[in-house]
Amino acid sequence: MRHNRALAAMGLGTLAYALAQTTVLPALPALASALHTEPQSVTWMLTSYLIASAVLTPVFSRLGDLFGRRRLLVVVLAVFAAGSVISALSANLGVVLAGRVLQGAGGGVIPLAVGIARSSFPAERRAPAIGLISAIFGVGSGLGLVLGGLIVDHTSYTWIFWITAGMAAVAAAAVGLGMPETAGHSTGGRVDVAGTLLLAVGVTLPLLAISRAGVWGWTSGRTLGLIAAGLVVLVLFGLVERRREHPLVDLGLLVRPSVLVTNITTFLVGCGMFGAFVLVPQFAEAPAGTGYGFGADATRAGLLLLPGSLAMMAGGPISAMLYHRYGGRAALAAAAGVTALGSVLLAVGHGSQLAVLCWSFVALFGVGVALAVIPTTVVHAVPAARAAEAAGVNALIRSVGSSIGTQVMAGILVGGVTVGSRFPQASAYTSAFLFCAAGALVAAVAAAFIPRAAVTPVPAS
């Protein structure tokens, strides 16, 4: 019963974080109008959240190892709730963006929850718990589009922030009052301030360039310069971390073959995982006059993804079963293959709403299983005390992959807009779906190289 309550609280916090990531997407036009700014500026609502999440996730993971994961989980949820309230109350874009940065701290929820499950749950419950937490993230990302559409169509955009604030507050209270402090975290060391700053700069510069590449151009000096500068800082980060007695990120942990190959697979899955989430709503909302769109409103476009989002939830327990029976390597390769199949079917068969719904279901089911298997594979390849750290870096890598994949898809669609039209040609959507399929297919191949020693569950320690 105690573990069920803990899992419910962590799942609620994960759901709030996931919803915050995607509910703003259908609301961007409404936000631009309400905040009296141009549409290009309001896209920082997503960019600021993504960058903050990517930077803060490994930081909070390491702090959890040092000071206790339950304690840090409460802090993360409280900061996230405060950011949600700030964004809801302000009509100034700068203040709203500050709130979104605080919301980005919610990225620490997933690795901290995974670390708690890895170190505190009975051996037979670890994989199902980690799988469920990861599946909830995927489901929340899909449901966020549905919820965001409903809010935009029927009420004020501020409810996007009030809803997630309430969920995070309830989760923080449940964790703080009903969950004992976790065992197995590191009791020594100190906060690596220099490493934290270097990681923040090294991750922020490339992500900023990637998120703005559609505006600046992929080959512009600003884009390439920021990416190059970020990579230089990340190399410096690695050199500094190797000299630290208590590094922010244990690089020796990350170069273990089992962790390294799984992280490479995670990056590739991230590149293709948001294909249905990003492309289907835009495709469905395009006017029928384009020759392919359904002229749907935000609510109906989001509902096309609802069955697939629910399939992602089913991916959690199914992934645990597959992991225990076949190991992480086979389960992850199969999940990526299913995602590739669904993306190919979307590329060649999107002529009706039923077809889009069905093939999105296939693709998102594969994504749900993959997202659930990945953290289980990673944390079982490292000591329990470093599980949150490994999961945090893995989440960062997924965010980077998702950022790159999303921008590549956006570039494909922009390149498909003909002179005199505001909408891409149908062939551009076909190419974008095929890009997602290619990313998932390469991920399936990469998963096959995960060492066998890492793909079976570790007995209770």
Short mmCIF file of C-alpha atoms in Angstrom, two decimals, residues 211-366:
data_model
loop_
_atom_site.label_atom_id
_atom_site.label_comp_id
_atom_site.label_asym_id
_atom_site.label_seq_id
_atom_site.Cartn_x
_atom_site.Cartn_y
_atom_site.Cartn_z
CA SER A 211 15.05 25.95 -31.38
CA ARG A 212 15.63 29.10 -33.46
CA ALA A 213 17.13 27.42 -36.51
CA GLY A 214 13.85 27.66 -38.38
CA VAL A 215 14.02 31.45 -38.06
CA TRP A 216 17.75 32.03 -38.37
CA GLY A 217 18.48 29.24 -40.87
CA TRP A 218 20.35 26.00 -40.19
CA THR A 219 23.49 27.22 -41.99
CA SER A 220 23.49 30.77 -40.62
CA GLY A 221 26.51 31.98 -38.68
CA ARG A 222 24.42 32.50 -35.57
CA THR A 223 23.08 28.93 -35.57
CA LEU A 224 26.39 27.22 -36.34
CA GLY A 225 28.29 29.53 -34.00
CA LEU A 226 26.06 28.78 -31.02
CA ILE A 227 26.19 25.04 -31.69
CA ALA A 228 30.00 25.12 -31.98
CA ALA A 229 30.36 27.24 -28.84
CA GLY A 230 28.08 24.89 -26.90
CA LEU A 231 30.08 21.84 -27.99
CA VAL A 232 33.33 23.53 -26.92
CA VAL A 233 31.85 24.28 -23.49
CA LEU A 234 30.62 20.67 -23.17
CA VAL A 235 34.15 19.41 -23.94
CA LEU A 236 35.46 21.74 -21.23
CA PHE A 237 32.73 20.40 -18.92
CA GLY A 238 33.99 16.87 -19.53
CA LEU A 239 37.60 17.84 -18.79
CA VAL A 240 36.59 19.57 -15.57
CA GLU A 241 34.37 16.70 -14.43
CA ARG A 242 37.17 14.18 -14.87
CA ARG A 243 39.21 16.08 -12.29
CA ARG A 244 36.41 16.39 -9.73
CA GLU A 245 36.30 14.09 -6.71
CA HIS A 246 32.51 14.51 -6.60
CA PRO A 247 31.42 15.43 -10.15
CA LEU A 248 27.97 16.57 -11.16
CA VAL A 249 27.95 13.76 -13.74
CA ASP A 250 30.09 10.65 -13.40
CA LEU A 251 31.47 10.34 -16.94
CA GLY A 252 32.78 6.87 -16.18
CA LEU A 253 29.20 5.82 -15.54
CA LEU A 254 28.05 7.22 -18.88
CA VAL A 255 30.69 5.47 -20.99
CA ARG A 256 29.68 2.03 -19.77
CA PRO A 257 28.64 0.23 -22.97
CA SER A 258 25.18 -0.57 -21.63
CA VAL A 259 24.51 3.05 -20.64
CA LEU A 260 26.21 4.59 -23.68
CA VAL A 261 24.35 2.53 -26.28
CA THR A 262 21.02 2.99 -24.48
CA ASN A 263 21.57 6.76 -24.45
CA ILE A 264 22.36 6.73 -28.17
CA THR A 265 19.13 4.81 -28.75
CA THR A 266 17.29 7.32 -26.54
CA PHE A 267 18.54 10.21 -28.68
CA LEU A 268 17.30 8.50 -31.84
CA VAL A 269 13.93 7.66 -30.27
CA GLY A 270 13.67 11.28 -29.19
CA CYS A 271 14.24 12.46 -32.75
CA GLY A 272 11.20 10.58 -33.99
CA MET A 273 8.95 10.24 -30.95
CA PHE A 274 7.07 13.53 -31.35
CA GLY A 275 6.22 12.98 -35.01
CA ALA A 276 2.56 12.19 -34.41
CA PHE A 277 2.21 14.78 -31.64
CA VAL A 278 3.63 17.61 -33.76
CA LEU A 279 2.48 16.68 -37.25
CA VAL A 280 -1.01 15.25 -36.78
CA PRO A 281 -2.61 18.38 -35.24
CA GLN A 282 -1.13 20.63 -37.94
CA PHE A 283 -2.22 18.22 -40.66
CA ALA A 284 -5.75 17.89 -39.27
CA GLU A 285 -6.24 21.63 -38.77
CA ALA A 286 -5.19 22.48 -42.35
CA PRO A 287 -8.20 23.57 -44.45
CA ALA A 288 -9.84 21.03 -46.71
CA GLY A 289 -8.93 23.32 -49.59
CA THR A 290 -5.30 22.27 -49.26
CA GLY A 291 -6.28 18.88 -50.66
CA TYR A 292 -5.28 16.96 -47.56
CA GLY A 293 -6.39 18.77 -44.36
CA PHE A 294 -9.58 18.06 -42.42
CA GLY A 295 -10.30 21.65 -41.34
CA ALA A 296 -10.51 20.48 -37.71
CA ASP A 297 -10.50 22.78 -34.70
CA ALA A 298 -7.91 22.36 -31.95
CA THR A 299 -10.17 20.07 -29.92
CA ARG A 300 -10.92 17.65 -32.75
CA ALA A 301 -7.32 17.61 -33.90
CA GLY A 302 -6.21 16.68 -30.39
CA LEU A 303 -8.86 13.97 -30.11
CA LEU A 304 -7.29 12.19 -33.09
CA LEU A 305 -4.34 11.52 -30.78
CA LEU A 306 -6.39 10.45 -27.77
CA PRO A 307 -6.47 6.69 -28.56
CA GLY A 308 -2.74 6.75 -29.19
CA SER A 309 -2.15 8.57 -25.92
CA LEU A 310 -4.11 5.90 -24.06
CA ALA A 311 -2.09 3.24 -25.89
CA MET A 312 1.03 4.87 -24.49
CA MET A 313 -0.33 4.34 -20.98
CA ALA A 314 -0.73 0.65 -21.77
CA GLY A 315 2.89 0.65 -22.87
CA GLY A 316 4.01 0.91 -19.22
CA PRO A 317 2.84 -2.49 -17.90
CA ILE A 318 3.45 -4.14 -21.27
CA SER A 319 7.04 -2.88 -21.27
CA ALA A 320 7.61 -4.40 -17.81
CA MET A 321 6.36 -7.76 -19.04
CA LEU A 322 8.55 -7.61 -22.14
CA TYR A 323 11.56 -6.49 -20.12
CA HIS A 324 11.29 -9.38 -17.66
CA ARG A 325 10.69 -11.94 -20.37
CA TYR A 326 13.00 -10.82 -23.19
CA GLY A 327 15.27 -8.15 -21.71
CA GLY A 328 15.63 -4.46 -22.48
CA ARG A 329 17.44 -4.90 -25.77
CA ALA A 330 14.73 -6.94 -27.48
CA ALA A 331 11.89 -4.92 -25.96
CA LEU A 332 13.39 -1.58 -27.00
CA ALA A 333 14.22 -2.77 -30.52
CA ALA A 334 10.67 -4.08 -30.98
CA ALA A 335 9.13 -0.87 -29.63
CA ALA A 336 11.21 1.30 -31.95
CA GLY A 337 10.26 -0.97 -34.84
CA VAL A 338 6.55 -0.54 -34.08
CA THR A 339 7.04 3.24 -33.95
CA ALA A 340 8.76 3.12 -37.34
CA LEU A 341 5.89 1.05 -38.76
CA GLY A 342 3.26 3.48 -37.51
CA SER A 343 5.19 6.44 -38.92
CA VAL A 344 5.50 4.77 -42.33
CA LEU A 345 1.78 4.03 -42.34
CA LEU A 346 1.09 7.70 -41.51
CA ALA A 347 3.35 8.73 -44.39
CA VAL A 348 1.57 6.61 -46.98
CA GLY A 349 -1.99 6.47 -45.59
CA HIS A 350 -3.28 9.77 -44.19
CA GLY A 351 -6.24 10.26 -46.48
CA SER A 352 -8.94 9.99 -43.80
CA GLN A 353 -9.36 10.84 -40.14
CA LEU A 354 -9.84 7.15 -39.33
CA ALA A 355 -6.54 6.26 -40.99
CA VAL A 356 -4.69 9.02 -39.14
CA LEU A 357 -6.23 7.90 -35.84
CA CYS A 358 -5.33 4.23 -36.42
CA TRP A 359 -1.76 4.76 -37.59
CA SER A 360 -1.12 7.32 -34.82
CA PHE A 361 -2.29 4.62 -32.40
CA VAL A 362 0.34 2.22 -33.75
CA ALA A 363 3.16 4.79 -33.67
CA LEU A 364 2.35 6.08 -30.20
CA PHE A 365 1.99 2.59 -28.74
CA GLY A 366 5.56 1.92 -29.85
#
